[in-house]
Each structure stands twice: as C-alpha cells, then as structure tokens.
Short mmCIF file of C-alpha atoms in Angstrom, two decimals:
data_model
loop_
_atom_site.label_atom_id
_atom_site.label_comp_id
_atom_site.label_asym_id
_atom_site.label_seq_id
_atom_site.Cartn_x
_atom_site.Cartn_y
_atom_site.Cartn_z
CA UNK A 1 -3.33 56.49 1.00
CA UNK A 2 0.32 55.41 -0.15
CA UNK A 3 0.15 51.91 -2.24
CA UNK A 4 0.67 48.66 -0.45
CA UNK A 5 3.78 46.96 -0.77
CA UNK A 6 4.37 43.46 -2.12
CA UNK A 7 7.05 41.13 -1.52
CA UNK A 8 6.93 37.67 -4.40
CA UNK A 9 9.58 35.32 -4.50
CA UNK A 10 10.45 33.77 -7.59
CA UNK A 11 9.11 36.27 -9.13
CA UNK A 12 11.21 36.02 -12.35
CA UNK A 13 9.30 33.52 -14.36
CA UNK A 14 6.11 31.18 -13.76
CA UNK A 15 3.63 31.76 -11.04
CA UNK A 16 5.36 34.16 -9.55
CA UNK A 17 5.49 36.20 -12.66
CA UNK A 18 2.14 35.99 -13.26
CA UNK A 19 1.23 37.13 -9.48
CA UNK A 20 3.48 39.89 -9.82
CA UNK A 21 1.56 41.30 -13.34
CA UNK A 22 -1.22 40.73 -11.07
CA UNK A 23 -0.46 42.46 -7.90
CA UNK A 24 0.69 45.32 -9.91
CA UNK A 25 -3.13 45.60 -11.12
CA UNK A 26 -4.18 46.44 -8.08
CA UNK A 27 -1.65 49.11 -7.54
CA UNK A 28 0.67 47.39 -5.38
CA UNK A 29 4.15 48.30 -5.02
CA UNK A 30 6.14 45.37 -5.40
CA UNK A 31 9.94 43.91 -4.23
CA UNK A 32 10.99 41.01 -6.41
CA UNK A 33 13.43 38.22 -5.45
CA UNK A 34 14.78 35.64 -7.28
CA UNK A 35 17.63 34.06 -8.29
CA UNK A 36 18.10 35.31 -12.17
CA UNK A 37 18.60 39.08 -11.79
CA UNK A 38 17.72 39.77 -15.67
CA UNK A 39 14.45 38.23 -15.63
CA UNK A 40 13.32 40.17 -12.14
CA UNK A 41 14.33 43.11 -14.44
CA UNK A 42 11.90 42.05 -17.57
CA UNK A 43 9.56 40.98 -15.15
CA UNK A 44 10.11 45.13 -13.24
CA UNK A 45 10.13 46.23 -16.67
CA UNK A 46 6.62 45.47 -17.47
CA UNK A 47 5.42 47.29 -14.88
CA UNK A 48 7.45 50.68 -15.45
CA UNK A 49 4.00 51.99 -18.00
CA UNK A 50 1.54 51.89 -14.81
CA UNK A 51 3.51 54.18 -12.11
CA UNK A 52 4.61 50.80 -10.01
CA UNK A 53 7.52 51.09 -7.38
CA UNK A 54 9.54 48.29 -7.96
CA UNK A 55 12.64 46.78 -6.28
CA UNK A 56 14.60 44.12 -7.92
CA UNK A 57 16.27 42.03 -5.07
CA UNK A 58 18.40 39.16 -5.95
CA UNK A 59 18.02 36.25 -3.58
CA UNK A 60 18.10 32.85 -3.09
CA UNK A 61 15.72 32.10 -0.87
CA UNK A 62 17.60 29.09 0.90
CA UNK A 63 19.83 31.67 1.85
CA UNK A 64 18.04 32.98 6.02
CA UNK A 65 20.14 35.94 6.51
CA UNK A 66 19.75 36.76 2.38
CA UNK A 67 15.96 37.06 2.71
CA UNK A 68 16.02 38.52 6.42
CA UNK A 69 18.36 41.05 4.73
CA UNK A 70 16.06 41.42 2.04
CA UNK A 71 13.13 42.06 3.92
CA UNK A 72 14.71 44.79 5.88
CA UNK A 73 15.62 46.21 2.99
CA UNK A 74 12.02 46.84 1.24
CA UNK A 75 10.66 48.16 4.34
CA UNK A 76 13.78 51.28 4.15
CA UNK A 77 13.40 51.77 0.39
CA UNK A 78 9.72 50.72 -0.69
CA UNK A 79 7.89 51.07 2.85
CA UNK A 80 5.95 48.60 5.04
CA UNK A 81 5.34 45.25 3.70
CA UNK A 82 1.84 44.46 3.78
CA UNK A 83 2.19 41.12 1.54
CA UNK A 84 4.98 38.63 1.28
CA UNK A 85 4.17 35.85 -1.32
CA UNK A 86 6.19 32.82 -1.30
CA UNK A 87 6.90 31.61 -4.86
CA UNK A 88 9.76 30.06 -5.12
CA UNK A 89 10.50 26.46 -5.57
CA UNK A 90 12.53 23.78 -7.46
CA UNK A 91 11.63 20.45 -8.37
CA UNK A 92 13.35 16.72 -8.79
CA UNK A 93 11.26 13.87 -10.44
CA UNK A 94 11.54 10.65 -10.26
CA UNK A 95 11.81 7.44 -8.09
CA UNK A 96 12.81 7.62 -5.00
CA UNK A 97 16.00 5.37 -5.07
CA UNK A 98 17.20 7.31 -8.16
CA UNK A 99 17.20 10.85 -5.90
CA UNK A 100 20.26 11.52 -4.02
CA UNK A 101 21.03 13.18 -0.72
CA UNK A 102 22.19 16.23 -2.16
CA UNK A 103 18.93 16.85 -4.40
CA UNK A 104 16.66 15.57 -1.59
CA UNK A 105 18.40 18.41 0.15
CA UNK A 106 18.36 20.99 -2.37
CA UNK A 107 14.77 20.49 -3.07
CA UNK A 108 13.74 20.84 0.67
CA UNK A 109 15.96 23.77 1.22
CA UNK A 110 14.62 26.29 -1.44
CA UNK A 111 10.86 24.80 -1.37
CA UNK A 112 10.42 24.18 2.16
CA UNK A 113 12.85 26.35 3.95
CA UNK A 114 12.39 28.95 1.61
CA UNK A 115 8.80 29.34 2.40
CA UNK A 116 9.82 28.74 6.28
CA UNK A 117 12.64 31.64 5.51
CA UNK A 118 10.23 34.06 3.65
CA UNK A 119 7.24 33.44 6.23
CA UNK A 120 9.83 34.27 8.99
CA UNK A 121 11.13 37.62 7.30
CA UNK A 122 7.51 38.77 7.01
CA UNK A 123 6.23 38.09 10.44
CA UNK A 124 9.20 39.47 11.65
CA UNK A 125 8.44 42.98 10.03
CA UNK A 126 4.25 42.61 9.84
CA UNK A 127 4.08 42.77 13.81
CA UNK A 128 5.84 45.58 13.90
CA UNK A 129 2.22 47.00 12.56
CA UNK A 130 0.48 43.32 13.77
CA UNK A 131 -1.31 43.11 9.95
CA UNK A 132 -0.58 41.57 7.07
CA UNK A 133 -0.98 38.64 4.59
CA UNK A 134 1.53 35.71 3.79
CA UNK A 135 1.10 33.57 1.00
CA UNK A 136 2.17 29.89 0.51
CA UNK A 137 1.63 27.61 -2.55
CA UNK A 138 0.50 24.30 -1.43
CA UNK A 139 -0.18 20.76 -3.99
CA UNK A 140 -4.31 20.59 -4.62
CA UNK A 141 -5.10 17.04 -4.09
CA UNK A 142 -4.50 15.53 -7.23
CA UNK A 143 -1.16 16.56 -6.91
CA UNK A 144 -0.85 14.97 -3.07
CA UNK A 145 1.06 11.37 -3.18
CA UNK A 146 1.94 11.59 -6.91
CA UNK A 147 4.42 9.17 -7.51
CA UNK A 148 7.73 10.37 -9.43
CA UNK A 149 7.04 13.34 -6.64
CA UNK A 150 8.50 12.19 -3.36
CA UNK A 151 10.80 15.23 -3.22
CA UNK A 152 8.37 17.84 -4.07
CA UNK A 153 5.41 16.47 -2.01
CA UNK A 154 7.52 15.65 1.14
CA UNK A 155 8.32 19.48 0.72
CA UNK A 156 5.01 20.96 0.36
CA UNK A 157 3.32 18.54 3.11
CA UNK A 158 6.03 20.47 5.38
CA UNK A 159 4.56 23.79 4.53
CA UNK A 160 1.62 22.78 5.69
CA UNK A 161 2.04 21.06 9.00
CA UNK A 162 4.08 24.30 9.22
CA UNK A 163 1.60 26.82 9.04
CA UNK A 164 -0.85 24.83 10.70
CA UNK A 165 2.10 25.47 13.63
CA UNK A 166 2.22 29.16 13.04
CA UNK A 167 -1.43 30.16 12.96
CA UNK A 168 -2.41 29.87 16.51
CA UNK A 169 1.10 31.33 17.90
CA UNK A 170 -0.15 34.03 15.69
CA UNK A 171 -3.85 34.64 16.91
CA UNK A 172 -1.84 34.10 20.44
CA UNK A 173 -0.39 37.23 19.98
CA UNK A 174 -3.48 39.26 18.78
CA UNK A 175 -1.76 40.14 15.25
CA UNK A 176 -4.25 40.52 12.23
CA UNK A 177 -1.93 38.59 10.02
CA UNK A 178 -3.31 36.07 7.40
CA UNK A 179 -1.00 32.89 6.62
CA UNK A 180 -3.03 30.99 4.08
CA UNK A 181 -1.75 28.35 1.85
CA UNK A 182 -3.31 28.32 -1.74
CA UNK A 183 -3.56 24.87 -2.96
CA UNK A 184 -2.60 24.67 -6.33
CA UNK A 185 -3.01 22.19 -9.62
CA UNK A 186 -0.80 21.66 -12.50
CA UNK A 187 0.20 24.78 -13.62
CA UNK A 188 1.67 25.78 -17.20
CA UNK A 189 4.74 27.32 -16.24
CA UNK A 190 8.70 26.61 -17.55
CA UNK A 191 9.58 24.88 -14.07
CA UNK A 192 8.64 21.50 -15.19
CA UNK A 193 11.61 21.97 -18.27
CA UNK A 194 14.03 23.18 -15.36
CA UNK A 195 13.40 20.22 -12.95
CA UNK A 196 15.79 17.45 -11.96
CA UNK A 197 14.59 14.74 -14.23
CA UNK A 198 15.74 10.92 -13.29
CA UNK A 199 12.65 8.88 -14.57
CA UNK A 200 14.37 8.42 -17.69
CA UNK A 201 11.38 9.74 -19.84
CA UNK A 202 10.21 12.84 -21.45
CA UNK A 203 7.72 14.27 -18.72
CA UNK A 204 4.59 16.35 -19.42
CA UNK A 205 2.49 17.55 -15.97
CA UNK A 206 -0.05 15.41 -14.55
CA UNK A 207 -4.08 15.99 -15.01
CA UNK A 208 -5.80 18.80 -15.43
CA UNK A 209 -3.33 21.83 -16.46
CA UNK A 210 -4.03 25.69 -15.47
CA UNK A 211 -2.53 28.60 -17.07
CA UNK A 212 -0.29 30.91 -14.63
CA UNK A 213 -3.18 33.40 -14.59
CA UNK A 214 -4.96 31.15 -12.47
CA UNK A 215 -3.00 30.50 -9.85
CA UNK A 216 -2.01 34.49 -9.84
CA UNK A 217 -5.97 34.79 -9.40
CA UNK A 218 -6.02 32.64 -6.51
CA UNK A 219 -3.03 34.18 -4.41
CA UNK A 220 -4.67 37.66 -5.25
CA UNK A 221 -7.75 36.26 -3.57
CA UNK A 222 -6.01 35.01 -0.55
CA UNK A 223 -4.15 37.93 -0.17
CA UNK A 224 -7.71 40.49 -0.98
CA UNK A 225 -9.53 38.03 1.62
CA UNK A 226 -8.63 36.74 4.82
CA UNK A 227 -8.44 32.73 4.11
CA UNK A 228 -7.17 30.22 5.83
CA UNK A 229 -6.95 27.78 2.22
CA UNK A 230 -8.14 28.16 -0.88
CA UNK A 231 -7.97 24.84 -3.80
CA UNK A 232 -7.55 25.94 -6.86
CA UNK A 233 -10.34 24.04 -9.15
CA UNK A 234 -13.44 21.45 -7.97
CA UNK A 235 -10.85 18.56 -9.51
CA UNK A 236 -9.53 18.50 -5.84
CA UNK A 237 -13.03 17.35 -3.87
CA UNK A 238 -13.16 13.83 -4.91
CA UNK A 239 -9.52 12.24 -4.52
CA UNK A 240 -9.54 14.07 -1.36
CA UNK A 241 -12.50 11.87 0.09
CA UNK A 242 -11.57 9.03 -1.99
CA UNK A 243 -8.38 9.22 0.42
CA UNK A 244 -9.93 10.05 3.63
CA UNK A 245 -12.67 7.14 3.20
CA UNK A 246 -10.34 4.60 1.38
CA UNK A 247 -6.32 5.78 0.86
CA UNK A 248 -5.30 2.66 0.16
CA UNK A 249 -7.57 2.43 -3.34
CA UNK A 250 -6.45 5.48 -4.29
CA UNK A 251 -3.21 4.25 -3.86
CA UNK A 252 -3.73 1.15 -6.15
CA UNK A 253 -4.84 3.64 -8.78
CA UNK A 254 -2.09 5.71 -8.65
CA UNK A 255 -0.04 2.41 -8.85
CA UNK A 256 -1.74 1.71 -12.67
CA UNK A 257 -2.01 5.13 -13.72
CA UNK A 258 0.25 7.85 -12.33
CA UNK A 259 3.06 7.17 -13.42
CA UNK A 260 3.09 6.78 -16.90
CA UNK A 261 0.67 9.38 -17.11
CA UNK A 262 3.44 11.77 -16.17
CA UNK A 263 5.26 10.52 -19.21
CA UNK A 264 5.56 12.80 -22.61
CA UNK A 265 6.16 11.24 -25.81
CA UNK A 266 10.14 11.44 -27.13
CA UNK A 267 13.23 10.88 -25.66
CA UNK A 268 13.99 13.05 -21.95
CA UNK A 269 15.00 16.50 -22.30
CA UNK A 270 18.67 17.80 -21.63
CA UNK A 271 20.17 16.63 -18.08
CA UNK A 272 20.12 20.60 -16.88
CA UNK A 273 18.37 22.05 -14.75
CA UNK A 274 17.94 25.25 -11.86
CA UNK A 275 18.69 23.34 -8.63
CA UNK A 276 21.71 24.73 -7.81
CA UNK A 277 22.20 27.86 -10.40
CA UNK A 278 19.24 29.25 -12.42
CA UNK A 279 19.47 28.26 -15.57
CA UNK A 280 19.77 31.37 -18.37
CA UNK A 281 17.29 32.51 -21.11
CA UNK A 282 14.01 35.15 -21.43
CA UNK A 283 11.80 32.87 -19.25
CA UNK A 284 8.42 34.42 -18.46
CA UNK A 285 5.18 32.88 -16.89
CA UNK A 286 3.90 30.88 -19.17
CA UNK A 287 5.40 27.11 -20.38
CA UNK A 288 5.43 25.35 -23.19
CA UNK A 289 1.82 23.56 -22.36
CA UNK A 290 -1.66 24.22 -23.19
CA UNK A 291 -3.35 25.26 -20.17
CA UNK A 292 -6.90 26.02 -18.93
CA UNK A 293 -6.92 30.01 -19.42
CA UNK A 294 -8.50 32.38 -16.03
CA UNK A 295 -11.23 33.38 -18.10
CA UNK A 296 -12.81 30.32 -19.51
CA UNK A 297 -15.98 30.96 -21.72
CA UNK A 298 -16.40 33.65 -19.72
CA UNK A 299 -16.28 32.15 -16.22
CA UNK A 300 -12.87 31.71 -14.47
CA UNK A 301 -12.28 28.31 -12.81
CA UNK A 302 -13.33 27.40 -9.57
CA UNK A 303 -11.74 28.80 -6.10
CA UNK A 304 -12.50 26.83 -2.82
CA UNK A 305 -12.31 28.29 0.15
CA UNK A 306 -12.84 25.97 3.48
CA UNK A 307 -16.67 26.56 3.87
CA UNK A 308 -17.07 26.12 0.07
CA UNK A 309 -15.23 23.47 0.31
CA UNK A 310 -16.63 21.47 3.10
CA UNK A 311 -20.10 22.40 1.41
CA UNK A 312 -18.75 20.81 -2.16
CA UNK A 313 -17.81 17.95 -0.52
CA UNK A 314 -20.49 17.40 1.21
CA UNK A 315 -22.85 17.16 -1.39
CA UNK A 316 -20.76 14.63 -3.45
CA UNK A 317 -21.01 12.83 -0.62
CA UNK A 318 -24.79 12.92 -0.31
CA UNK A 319 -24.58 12.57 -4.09
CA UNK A 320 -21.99 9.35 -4.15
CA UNK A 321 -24.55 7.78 -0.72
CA UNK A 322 -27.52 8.59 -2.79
CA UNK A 323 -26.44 6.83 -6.02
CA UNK A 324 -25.13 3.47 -3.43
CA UNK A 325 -28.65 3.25 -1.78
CA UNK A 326 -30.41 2.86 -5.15
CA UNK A 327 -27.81 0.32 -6.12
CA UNK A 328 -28.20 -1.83 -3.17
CA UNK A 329 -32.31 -1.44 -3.82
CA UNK A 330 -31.89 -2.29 -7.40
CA UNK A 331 -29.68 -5.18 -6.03
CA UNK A 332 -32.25 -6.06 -3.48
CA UNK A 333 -35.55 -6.32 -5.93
#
C-alpha cells in the first residue's frame, strides 16, 4: 500500500513543524508550504534518514490561486492527498484602537482565509476519491475572548462558524471527508516573538503553556480518528461553562486579570515581525518558553473529544451543583 500523503501549512517552524516530525512517524509522505523556503528545507531535511517523500512548496497561504496551484501540484508529483493540515497563521496583539486596517487585514487574510484557502484546495482534490481529513487549529477556551487578542480571536471564531458551514454540505454529498478543528492552548512556539506587538509591553503567552509536541499529538489524532473537535487539555471545561452559564463574570475577570497577565517582565521586544514577509533565522518548533512536554510523568496531557467532553463537563457540573446544595444547607441550619 503506497504511503499517504500529507499536506501542512506553515510547516517551517512551530506547530506545524512539530506535526510534520510527527506525520512523518507514521510514514506519511508529506508537501510543505510556507512562506520561508530555507526552513521548509531544514524542516524536509530531517526527514531525509526515514525514506519520507517530501515536497517543499513555497506559499503564502493568503495567496487562492498559490495554494490551489499548490495543491494540484502534490497530487502530480507526490500522489493523492489524503491530509491537508492547516497551520499557518500570524498574529497582532494588542488593543483594539491601537490595530490598524491594514493589520486587521493581514491577520484575517493568512489566519482565516488561509485556512478557508487550504480547506478549499483539499476538498477540491479529496472528492475526486470522496475521503479524506482536513485539519484546522482552533483557540481552546481559555484562549476565547482574551483581551490584547481581538485580531487573532475574531480570526479563529471565523474558522469555526466556517466549518460548522462546510460539514453538512459535505455529508450532503456522501464524501467520507473529516473537517475537524483541534482546539488548541498556549503553545511554546517562536510565533509569539514574530507577532505584531502594540501593547507597549514585553508579552509572555497566557495560562497554561504546551510544548509543540502536544498540539502535533492532537492533529495526529484528529487526522488517525474521525472527530468532529478535539480541546487540547481539561483547562478548557470550566471557563467554557463559566461562559455559557454567566459570560458576563467571566468577562469581569478577564477585565482584572488578562491583561496584565499577558505581560513579560522588561522592556517590548524589537518592532519586527512576519506579517507581511517572514522574518529570517533557523526557526524550528519550539520557542523560547517552558512548556508542558507530550509525555508528562509518563502520561501525555489530556485530549477531548465531543463525547468526552460533554461527559467532563458534565460532571463538574454535578460536581460545582453538588458542592452549592451543601452550601445553601449549611446556610440553612
């Protein structure tokens, strides 16, 4: 049986790195696109010692006709796609007043219509066969409504309401194709050095921070299952019934505590960054933060699909209802 191939975008450095490393694990053959054609080389490099097909594809992925043109491309040279993994992504951070038009844009183009773009090319070639797996990277819930994060959240809530869009005109059609969005925490990649930064501070990510491996462990699963969403650590259960029971409290937190939270000690970093050219340098996966590793005394951190999920949640709730009734007794006696 001939290998399956592998499409990741921004596959060069960070998560898309990582998934690639991964992927190639499994014996996938894999196209990477990107912007920065030396590191899709390192990144091809790696993988020359285990017999992996590789094609090295630079793209940017707000570019329609460029990824189209790509696609086309690995299914002549490399074969059928099987998986297309949408990786890709820049970043601008800071309050909303202090983002212009032109970064709003640039943000939503390569985030959002990149994913839109890639997700296109892929269906486009997957019915030919009517299987297949696409991949999106969504914000876990701590993430959702961060403020400093207007730009990136507004693009990743599109993702979603996009895909939740695509889905049944998919299962309209009959096609065995998986588009699942994997729902992801802070990660320890070099993006956050190479975002837009107007909050006038030195930032560090917010809350609990995974190591690359993770998230490549959780796109693996999406694309090894067939998943609708998978969250990426059990840190995303409670603020996501704090804010469908009471949105505006978690609002008033966020207020007090997000923001400086999000602040790193020392003055802000250089005023560069990849928005509109990727900036140069050896980049790999991995940032400059410590992050929770995928094998954590022994057990790697916790994936939830929508039935765990719903089950998690549920008893937290029972949990949270249970723990109220014996107040209001206690109150009552």
């Amino acid at each position: 049986m001939p290998n399956q191939i592998a499409v990741v975008t921004g596959a060069g450095a960070g998560i898309g790195r990582a998934t690639v490393r991964m992927l190639a694990s499994y014996g996938f053959d894999i196209a990477l696109l990107g912007r920065n054609e030396q590191r899709l080389q390192d990144a091809a490099d790696e993988l020359a010692a285990n017999a992996i097909r590789t094609l090295i594809l630079p793209v940017d992925v707000s570019d329609a006709r460029a990824v189209s043109d790509a696609a086309e491309r690995v299914e002549r040279e490399l074969g059928p796609i099987t998986v297309w993994i949408n990786a890709a992504g820049v970043a601008a951070i800071g309050p909303v007043l202090s983002l212009d038009a032109e970064t709003l844009r640039r943000v939503t183009d390569v985030t959002y219509l990149g994913s839109v773009f890639g997700t296109q090319a892929a269906l486009a070639c997957m019915r030919r066969r009517g299987s297949g797996t696409i991949v999106n990277l969504g914000l876990a819930h701590p993430l959702r409504g961060l403020p400093l994060q207007a730009a990136i959240n507004g693009a990743h809530a599109a993702i979603s309401a996009f895909c939740d869009s695509v889905r049944p005109e998919i299962r309209a059609l009959s096609d065995r194709i998986d588009l699942t969005i994997v729902h992801l925490p802070s990660i320890n990649t070099p993006r956050l050095g190479w975002s837009r930064n107007r909050s006038g501070h030195a930032l560090k990510p917010s809350g609990r921070i995974y190591e690359p491996e993770v998230a490549a462990h959780a796109i693996c699963q999406a694309v090894l299952g067939h998943h609708r969403d998978i969250w990426v650590g059990a840190t995303s259960i409670l603020p996501s019934l704090i804010n469908g029971i009471a949105p505006s409290l978690r609002d008033r937190y966020l207020a007090r505590k997000a923001i400086t939270s999000q602040y790193a000690s020392g003055k802000a970093e250089s005023d560069t960054d990849s928005l509109s050219e990727s900036l140069p340098g050896a980049y790999a996966a991995h940032g400059p933060y410590e992050g929770i590793p995928l094998h954590e005394t022994g057990r790697k951190p916790l994936l939830l699909t929508m039935p765990r999920r719903i089950g998690s949640g549920a008893m937290l709730l029972s949990l949270c209802g249970g723990a109220l009734g014996w107040l209001l007794l206690r109150h009552r006696k």
